[in-house]
Amino acid sequence: MPNSRKLFNNAKKVIPSGVNSPVRYFEPYPFFTKKSNGAYIWDEDGNRYIDYCNGYGALLLGHRRKEILKAVTNQLKKGTLYCTPTSAEIELSNLIRANFPSIKKVRLVNTGGEATMTAIRLARGFTKKKKIIKFEGCYHGAHDSVLVKAGSGSAHNGISVSDGGLDEVSKNTLVVQYNNSEDLENTIRKNIDVAGVIVEPILANMGLILPKKNFLQDLRKITTQNDIPLIFDEVVTGFRVSPGGAQKHFGIKPDITTLGKALGNGFTIAAVGGKKEIMDLLSPAGKVYQASTFAGNPISVSAAISSIKELNKIKNKLYSKLERYNVRFTHALDDIATDLKISHQINFTSSMFQIFFTNKPVINYKTSKNANAKKFQKMFKILLKNGIFIAPSQFEVVFLSDAHTQTDLNRTLDVYQTALKSVKN
Ligand SMILES: *Cc1c(COP(=O)(O)O)cnc(C)c1O
């Protein structure tokens, strides 16, 4: 890939490590993208890939979805940034509320990290307490209070607490084991100063890890008993697992919810919402400060409105189709790996899956870390060489989108087979 190599060498001179987000780097260098459409992404050397990275789950409806492009194009004619309120923000808030009954009021932000940062500040403002409990391996963005034993790129790069982060901050973040509600109970018992519990209801940043039966119900019970706000970080699962996210899927009402990724189907937008009495603490009426120049900008808002409307329109077909594709694919993949006698686990749900090279079920940070990541890296390279782009790390997830066809998936399975054969050796 001569063009990508050359571009990477140029990029390294002006961009740290040549990338604007660490997960984008992989050895020896990442491909540079020229364009994308539907289920595909093309690099600067003219190679086409079937895209399963899908903007880390953002592109649930595929690249350049026509309904969304139309809405955004219309808005472009009317302006890109006003920094005044618009009626479209009311419309979007109502669409979010209708899909997420636990959300009574919502504030729009730009990124998932901003949403979780605000959620945590709100929890602290509401309880007047200090400590936050998070689960090992959950990723909630790249800010200090949650960048402790986090998943995604920080797990991939072996960073437990980032250099430059303050001990004074990270010591107020207590880490407990995912899928272990007793650990949560014990930690709460030992700490009277807990302001909030934040969790990915489905852990999608250590590979894919599903909540055990009753784990989320237990979290809801324990936090309610102790008057601690429960924050569901649905930046990945919101709109992806169901139009009402994981909370709808599992029938649980958190106090605060964060949304991002699929909310704008490829446009920069995220949100934090929840109970009225918590959300009303935000400035200017309340004393919890939060602000952003680009929050609720009309371009991103038009993308999110059209995206949710489209999802609501096709939801009866979309979610069952993606699940059917996923079940069929992961079962076939399981058969291939079993026939090849490769120790493996496949975790999957709705439109997400991940394979791990280990003989132990992957249920938390430790068991995910114990899988053979070298084998995963080898598999990744062969997939890529054969036109399949998945996120370049064991600690990410493979995402299907509405744009993938059965033909794409058949082709993908063939390439996975080739890749698994060489992983075996
Ligand atoms: C990606 C992600 C975030 C951070 O979102 P950004 O938009 O990258 O800041 C937060 N929480 C979860 C669960 C995520 O997967």
XYZ file of C-alpha atoms and ligand atoms in Angstrom:
440
model
C 0.000 0.000 0.000
C 2.501 2.614 -1.184
C 0.183 5.627 -0.889
C -0.895 4.867 2.677
C 2.700 4.232 3.693
C 3.807 7.534 2.244
C 0.911 9.384 3.848
C 1.644 7.765 7.196
C 5.263 8.880 7.032
C 4.090 12.416 6.313
C 1.423 12.259 9.006
C 3.920 11.188 11.668
C 5.844 14.414 11.135
C 2.879 16.601 12.013
C 0.463 14.415 13.997
C 1.571 12.473 17.113
C 1.920 8.822 16.027
C 0.308 9.898 12.739
C -3.231 9.448 14.057
C -5.832 11.626 15.733
C -7.074 8.860 18.033
C -4.853 6.043 19.315
C -7.121 3.152 18.302
C -6.613 4.111 14.659
C -2.981 3.077 14.697
C -1.920 -0.459 13.914
C 1.311 -2.028 12.746
C 3.065 -1.359 10.498
C 0.827 1.585 9.532
C -2.900 2.176 9.090
C -4.470 2.554 5.669
C -5.492 6.085 4.803
C -9.084 6.445 3.704
C -10.204 8.172 0.559
C -13.962 7.675 0.760
C -16.759 5.502 2.073
C -20.240 4.477 1.005
C -22.844 2.048 2.375
C -20.958 -0.928 3.776
C -17.640 -0.020 2.173
C -14.567 2.074 2.741
C -11.831 2.732 0.140
C -8.193 3.481 0.859
C -5.766 5.811 -0.925
C -4.354 2.854 -2.858
C -7.713 1.988 -4.425
C -8.470 -1.009 -2.198
C -12.047 -1.531 -1.093
C -12.891 -2.961 2.323
C -16.146 -4.210 3.765
C -16.321 -2.020 6.871
C -17.127 -3.634 10.213
C -15.428 -0.933 12.270
C -18.330 1.259 11.220
C -17.192 4.318 13.099
C -16.889 2.160 16.234
C -20.578 1.432 15.979
C -21.759 4.888 14.975
C -22.755 3.909 11.442
C -25.710 1.689 12.273
C -27.441 2.768 9.065
C -24.264 2.564 6.985
C -22.024 5.205 5.421
C -23.715 8.092 3.601
C -27.258 6.989 4.353
C -29.382 8.875 1.834
C -32.106 10.060 4.242
C -29.465 11.567 6.512
C -27.489 13.149 3.679
C -30.704 14.758 2.477
C -31.513 16.251 5.876
C -27.967 17.521 6.346
C -27.797 18.963 2.821
C -31.014 20.847 3.474
C -29.638 22.237 6.707
C -26.352 23.253 5.033
C -28.364 25.709 2.944
C -29.741 27.282 6.110
C -26.599 27.572 8.207
C -24.084 25.481 10.095
C -23.748 27.148 13.482
C -25.979 29.668 15.244
C -25.154 29.321 18.943
C -28.760 30.205 19.691
C -31.534 27.732 20.493
C -33.455 26.180 17.589
C -36.768 24.360 17.292
C -34.865 21.363 15.904
C -33.269 20.838 19.329
C -36.739 20.457 20.854
C -37.679 17.992 18.147
C -34.543 15.910 18.752
C -35.001 15.970 22.524
C -38.552 14.709 22.110
C -37.393 11.920 19.798
C -34.793 10.863 22.364
C -37.362 11.020 25.179
C -39.861 8.966 23.213
C -37.299 6.216 22.689
C -35.806 6.364 26.208
C -38.575 6.679 28.817
C -35.977 7.087 31.612
C -34.909 10.364 29.995
C -37.135 13.276 30.958
C -34.715 16.018 29.997
C -31.663 15.841 27.783
C -28.743 18.070 26.985
C -26.912 17.698 23.688
C -23.131 17.602 23.598
C -20.584 16.649 20.945
C -18.821 13.504 22.092
C -19.425 10.505 24.298
C -16.611 11.604 26.584
C -18.266 14.949 27.134
C -21.542 13.177 27.892
C -20.021 10.915 30.572
C -18.029 13.813 32.032
C -21.284 15.744 32.440
C -23.134 12.693 33.765
C -20.524 12.241 36.490
C -20.514 15.908 37.406
C -24.304 15.783 37.640
C -24.170 12.723 39.904
C -21.691 14.525 42.154
C -23.746 17.701 42.129
C -26.924 15.778 42.928
C -25.538 13.682 45.800
C -22.925 16.163 47.044
C -20.614 13.149 47.237
C -17.255 12.497 45.663
C -16.494 8.973 44.570
C -17.483 7.323 41.323
C -17.651 3.581 40.878
C -16.828 2.190 37.461
C -16.377 -1.345 36.206
C -13.053 -2.757 35.145
C -12.719 -2.644 31.348
C -15.605 -0.262 30.749
C -14.588 2.690 28.607
C -16.338 5.997 29.128
C -14.139 8.397 27.163
C -10.669 9.858 27.659
C -11.110 12.088 30.731
C -9.418 11.612 34.087
C -12.229 10.282 36.286
C -13.032 7.388 33.956
C -9.632 6.642 32.458
C -8.875 4.138 35.194
C -8.622 0.448 34.254
C -10.517 1.364 31.112
C -11.067 -0.678 27.980
C -10.675 0.185 24.300
C -7.373 1.811 23.272
C -6.140 2.170 26.848
C -6.474 -1.600 27.419
C -4.841 -2.214 24.038
C -1.896 -0.001 24.964
C -1.658 -1.315 28.533
C -2.433 2.017 30.179
C -4.153 1.620 33.547
C -3.941 5.277 34.581
C -2.713 7.814 32.029
C 0.441 9.840 32.606
C -0.648 13.387 33.207
C -3.779 12.263 35.053
C -3.881 13.285 38.705
C -3.832 10.742 41.518
C -6.178 13.094 43.356
C -8.724 12.426 40.626
C -8.186 8.721 39.999
C -8.282 7.910 43.716
C -11.892 9.042 43.690
C -12.677 6.478 41.014
C -13.297 3.061 42.506
C -13.030 0.125 40.147
C -15.063 -3.043 40.567
C -15.314 -6.208 38.524
C -17.825 -6.400 35.684
C -20.457 -9.113 36.114
C -19.798 -9.143 39.850
C -22.517 -7.348 41.776
C -21.117 -8.559 45.112
C -17.956 -6.616 44.413
C -20.133 -3.542 43.901
C -22.073 -4.196 47.096
C -18.895 -4.622 49.147
C -17.327 -1.508 47.674
C -20.403 0.561 48.458
C -20.463 -0.835 51.992
C -16.873 0.278 52.550
C -17.338 3.751 51.041
C -19.978 6.159 52.265
C -18.940 8.808 49.765
C -20.224 7.296 46.500
C -21.778 9.819 44.093
C -22.577 7.486 41.233
C -22.128 4.140 39.531
C -21.359 4.217 35.819
C -21.565 1.135 33.622
C -21.721 0.010 30.025
C -24.852 -2.163 30.186
C -23.219 -4.301 27.502
C -19.439 -4.046 27.691
C -18.303 -3.184 24.182
C -14.770 -1.975 24.914
C -13.050 -5.185 26.045
C -14.111 -7.005 22.951
C -17.765 -7.786 23.564
C -18.841 -8.880 27.044
C -22.464 -9.531 27.866
C -23.992 -8.829 31.270
C -24.793 -12.031 33.169
C -28.410 -12.757 33.912
C -29.595 -10.371 36.653
C -26.311 -8.421 36.780
C -27.959 -5.199 35.607
C -31.059 -5.837 37.730
C -28.751 -6.250 40.736
C -26.972 -2.966 39.926
C -30.312 -1.211 39.802
C -31.384 -2.767 43.105
C -28.125 -2.029 44.935
C -27.883 1.579 43.735
C -31.539 2.250 44.563
C -31.132 0.820 48.076
C -28.135 3.078 48.638
C -29.570 6.206 46.983
C -26.780 6.285 44.432
C -27.541 7.468 40.886
C -26.995 4.746 38.287
C -25.503 5.953 35.023
C -25.952 3.788 31.937
C -23.291 4.669 29.398
C -25.192 3.779 26.241
C -22.792 5.531 23.873
C -22.426 2.225 21.999
C -25.680 0.460 22.864
C -28.074 3.414 22.466
C -30.068 2.921 19.242
C -27.863 -0.044 18.339
C -29.212 -2.750 20.619
C -32.761 -1.437 20.228
C -34.282 1.973 19.449
C -34.410 2.399 23.230
C -30.928 1.033 23.844
C -29.883 -1.642 26.319
C -32.219 -0.227 28.989
C -35.211 -1.084 26.812
C -33.705 -4.445 25.903
C -33.177 -5.415 29.561
C -36.097 -3.452 31.008
C -34.075 -1.322 33.430
C -34.380 2.392 34.139
C -31.117 4.140 34.959
C -31.116 7.616 36.523
C -28.796 9.125 33.931
C -28.071 7.932 30.386
C -25.347 8.902 27.962
C -25.767 8.520 24.212
C -23.382 9.094 21.322
C -22.091 7.102 18.377
C -25.249 5.795 16.593
C -27.237 8.870 17.715
C -25.930 10.833 14.718
C -25.050 7.911 12.425
C -21.655 9.382 11.580
C -22.132 13.018 12.590
C -20.625 14.523 15.725
C -23.274 14.453 18.406
C -23.817 12.947 21.836
C -26.260 13.497 24.674
C -26.721 13.194 28.399
C -30.215 12.764 29.756
C -32.114 11.512 32.757
C -34.448 12.311 35.580
C -35.820 15.826 35.673
C -34.559 16.584 39.178
C -31.026 15.617 38.181
C -30.955 17.283 34.762
C -32.391 20.513 36.154
C -29.195 20.947 38.155
C -27.431 22.024 34.949
C -26.533 25.670 34.450
C -27.780 28.319 34.113
C -30.761 27.413 36.319
C -28.698 24.959 38.338
C -25.201 25.019 39.687
C -23.646 22.136 37.766
C -21.745 23.815 34.975
C -21.589 22.385 31.469
C -21.170 24.222 28.181
C -20.032 23.876 24.580
C -19.856 26.098 21.517
C -20.829 23.328 19.123
C -23.445 21.605 21.319
C -26.745 21.195 19.498
C -25.331 22.613 16.278
C -27.907 22.457 13.501
C -25.917 20.118 11.241
C -25.467 17.384 13.825
C -29.000 17.868 15.123
C -30.460 17.445 11.626
C -28.397 14.263 11.215
C -29.625 12.870 14.537
C -33.271 13.731 13.874
C -33.239 12.048 10.469
C -31.304 9.122 11.855
C -33.786 8.440 14.669
C -36.756 8.954 12.352
C -35.301 6.487 9.887
C -34.605 3.983 12.678
C -38.143 4.331 14.011
C -39.476 3.784 10.513
C -37.540 0.599 9.786
C -37.080 -0.754 13.309
C -39.490 -3.664 12.918
C -37.321 -5.085 10.172
C -33.884 -3.692 10.967
C -33.127 -5.136 14.396
C -34.413 -8.625 13.627
C -32.510 -8.657 10.325
C -29.222 -7.633 11.919
C -29.664 -10.167 14.688
C -30.467 -12.914 12.176
C -27.358 -12.056 10.137
C -25.276 -11.963 13.280
C -26.542 -15.287 14.674
C -26.016 -17.003 11.341
C -22.539 -15.502 10.953
C -21.280 -16.200 14.458
C -22.623 -19.766 14.425
C -20.851 -20.432 11.134
C -17.685 -18.811 12.486
C -17.907 -20.959 15.602
C -18.208 -24.088 13.420
C -15.141 -23.077 11.391
C -13.019 -22.431 14.476
C -14.231 -25.651 16.112
C -13.420 -27.702 12.990
C -9.950 -26.162 12.965
C -9.595 -27.064 16.661
C -8.780 -23.483 17.619
C -9.524 -22.570 21.248
C -11.996 -19.738 20.965
C -14.988 -17.915 22.408
C -17.457 -15.872 20.433
C -19.585 -13.315 22.259
C -22.441 -11.797 20.310
C -25.666 -9.873 20.657
C -27.902 -7.925 18.272
C -25.530 -6.421 15.664
C -22.209 -6.863 17.513
C -19.786 -9.723 18.037
C -16.195 -10.518 18.881
C -14.017 -13.628 18.768
C -11.432 -14.344 21.474
C -8.690 -16.954 21.271
C -9.063 -18.624 24.651
C -10.807 -21.685 26.042
C -12.320 -19.789 28.983
C -15.595 -17.873 28.740
C -14.941 -14.125 28.452
C -17.005 -12.437 31.151
C -14.848 -9.563 32.441
C -11.607 -7.576 32.046
C -9.352 -10.387 33.239
C -10.775 -13.109 31.031
C -10.699 -10.771 28.030
C -7.075 -9.813 28.756
C -6.197 -13.510 29.004
C -7.253 -14.236 25.437
C -4.450 -14.487 22.904
C -4.260 -10.970 21.459
C -1.309 -11.889 19.206
C -3.499 -14.376 17.387
C -6.163 -11.718 17.099
C -3.646 -9.323 15.561
C -2.601 -11.962 13.062
C -6.215 -12.592 12.136
C -6.822 -8.847 11.775
C -3.975 -8.500 9.276
C -5.217 -11.318 7.077
C -8.770 -9.997 7.157
C -7.485 -6.582 6.138
C -5.345 -7.955 3.329
C -8.429 -9.651 1.968
C -10.700 -6.629 2.073
C -12.323 -6.970 5.504
C -11.851 -4.058 7.893
C -12.662 -4.694 11.542
C -11.468 -2.471 14.385
C -7.741 -3.200 14.795
C -7.861 -4.445 18.389
C -9.048 -7.414 20.395
C -10.651 -4.921 22.766
C -13.086 -3.548 20.220
C -16.182 -5.014 18.611
C -17.273 -6.046 15.122
C -20.301 -3.974 14.122
C -22.862 -4.869 11.469
C -24.844 -2.132 9.762
C -28.021 -1.959 7.727
C -25.820 -1.574 4.641
C -24.257 -5.051 4.923
C -25.814 -7.638 2.643
C -25.867 -11.405 2.949
C -23.344 -11.430 0.056
C -20.997 -9.176 2.057
C -21.320 -11.499 5.036
C -20.708 -14.637 2.974
C -17.567 -13.073 1.546
C -16.533 -12.026 5.057
C -17.002 -15.533 6.422
C -14.792 -16.967 3.657
C -12.045 -14.520 4.593
C -12.425 -15.272 8.315
C -11.971 -18.935 7.423
C -8.707 -18.158 5.610
C -7.580 -16.011 8.531
C -8.428 -18.652 11.153
C -6.505 -21.287 9.201
C -3.360 -19.234 9.493
C -4.036 -18.308 13.124
C -3.983 -22.009 13.869
C -0.388 -22.276 12.662
C -16.764 5.580 22.432
C -17.277 5.563 23.807
C -17.256 6.688 24.622
C -16.542 7.949 24.218
O -17.155 8.546 23.151
P -16.289 9.626 22.298
O -17.300 10.173 21.339
O -15.189 8.856 21.645
O -15.796 10.626 23.267
C -17.891 6.637 25.841
N -18.496 5.517 26.258
C -18.526 4.397 25.507
C -19.246 3.199 26.021
C -17.896 4.374 24.271
O -17.859 3.251 23.567
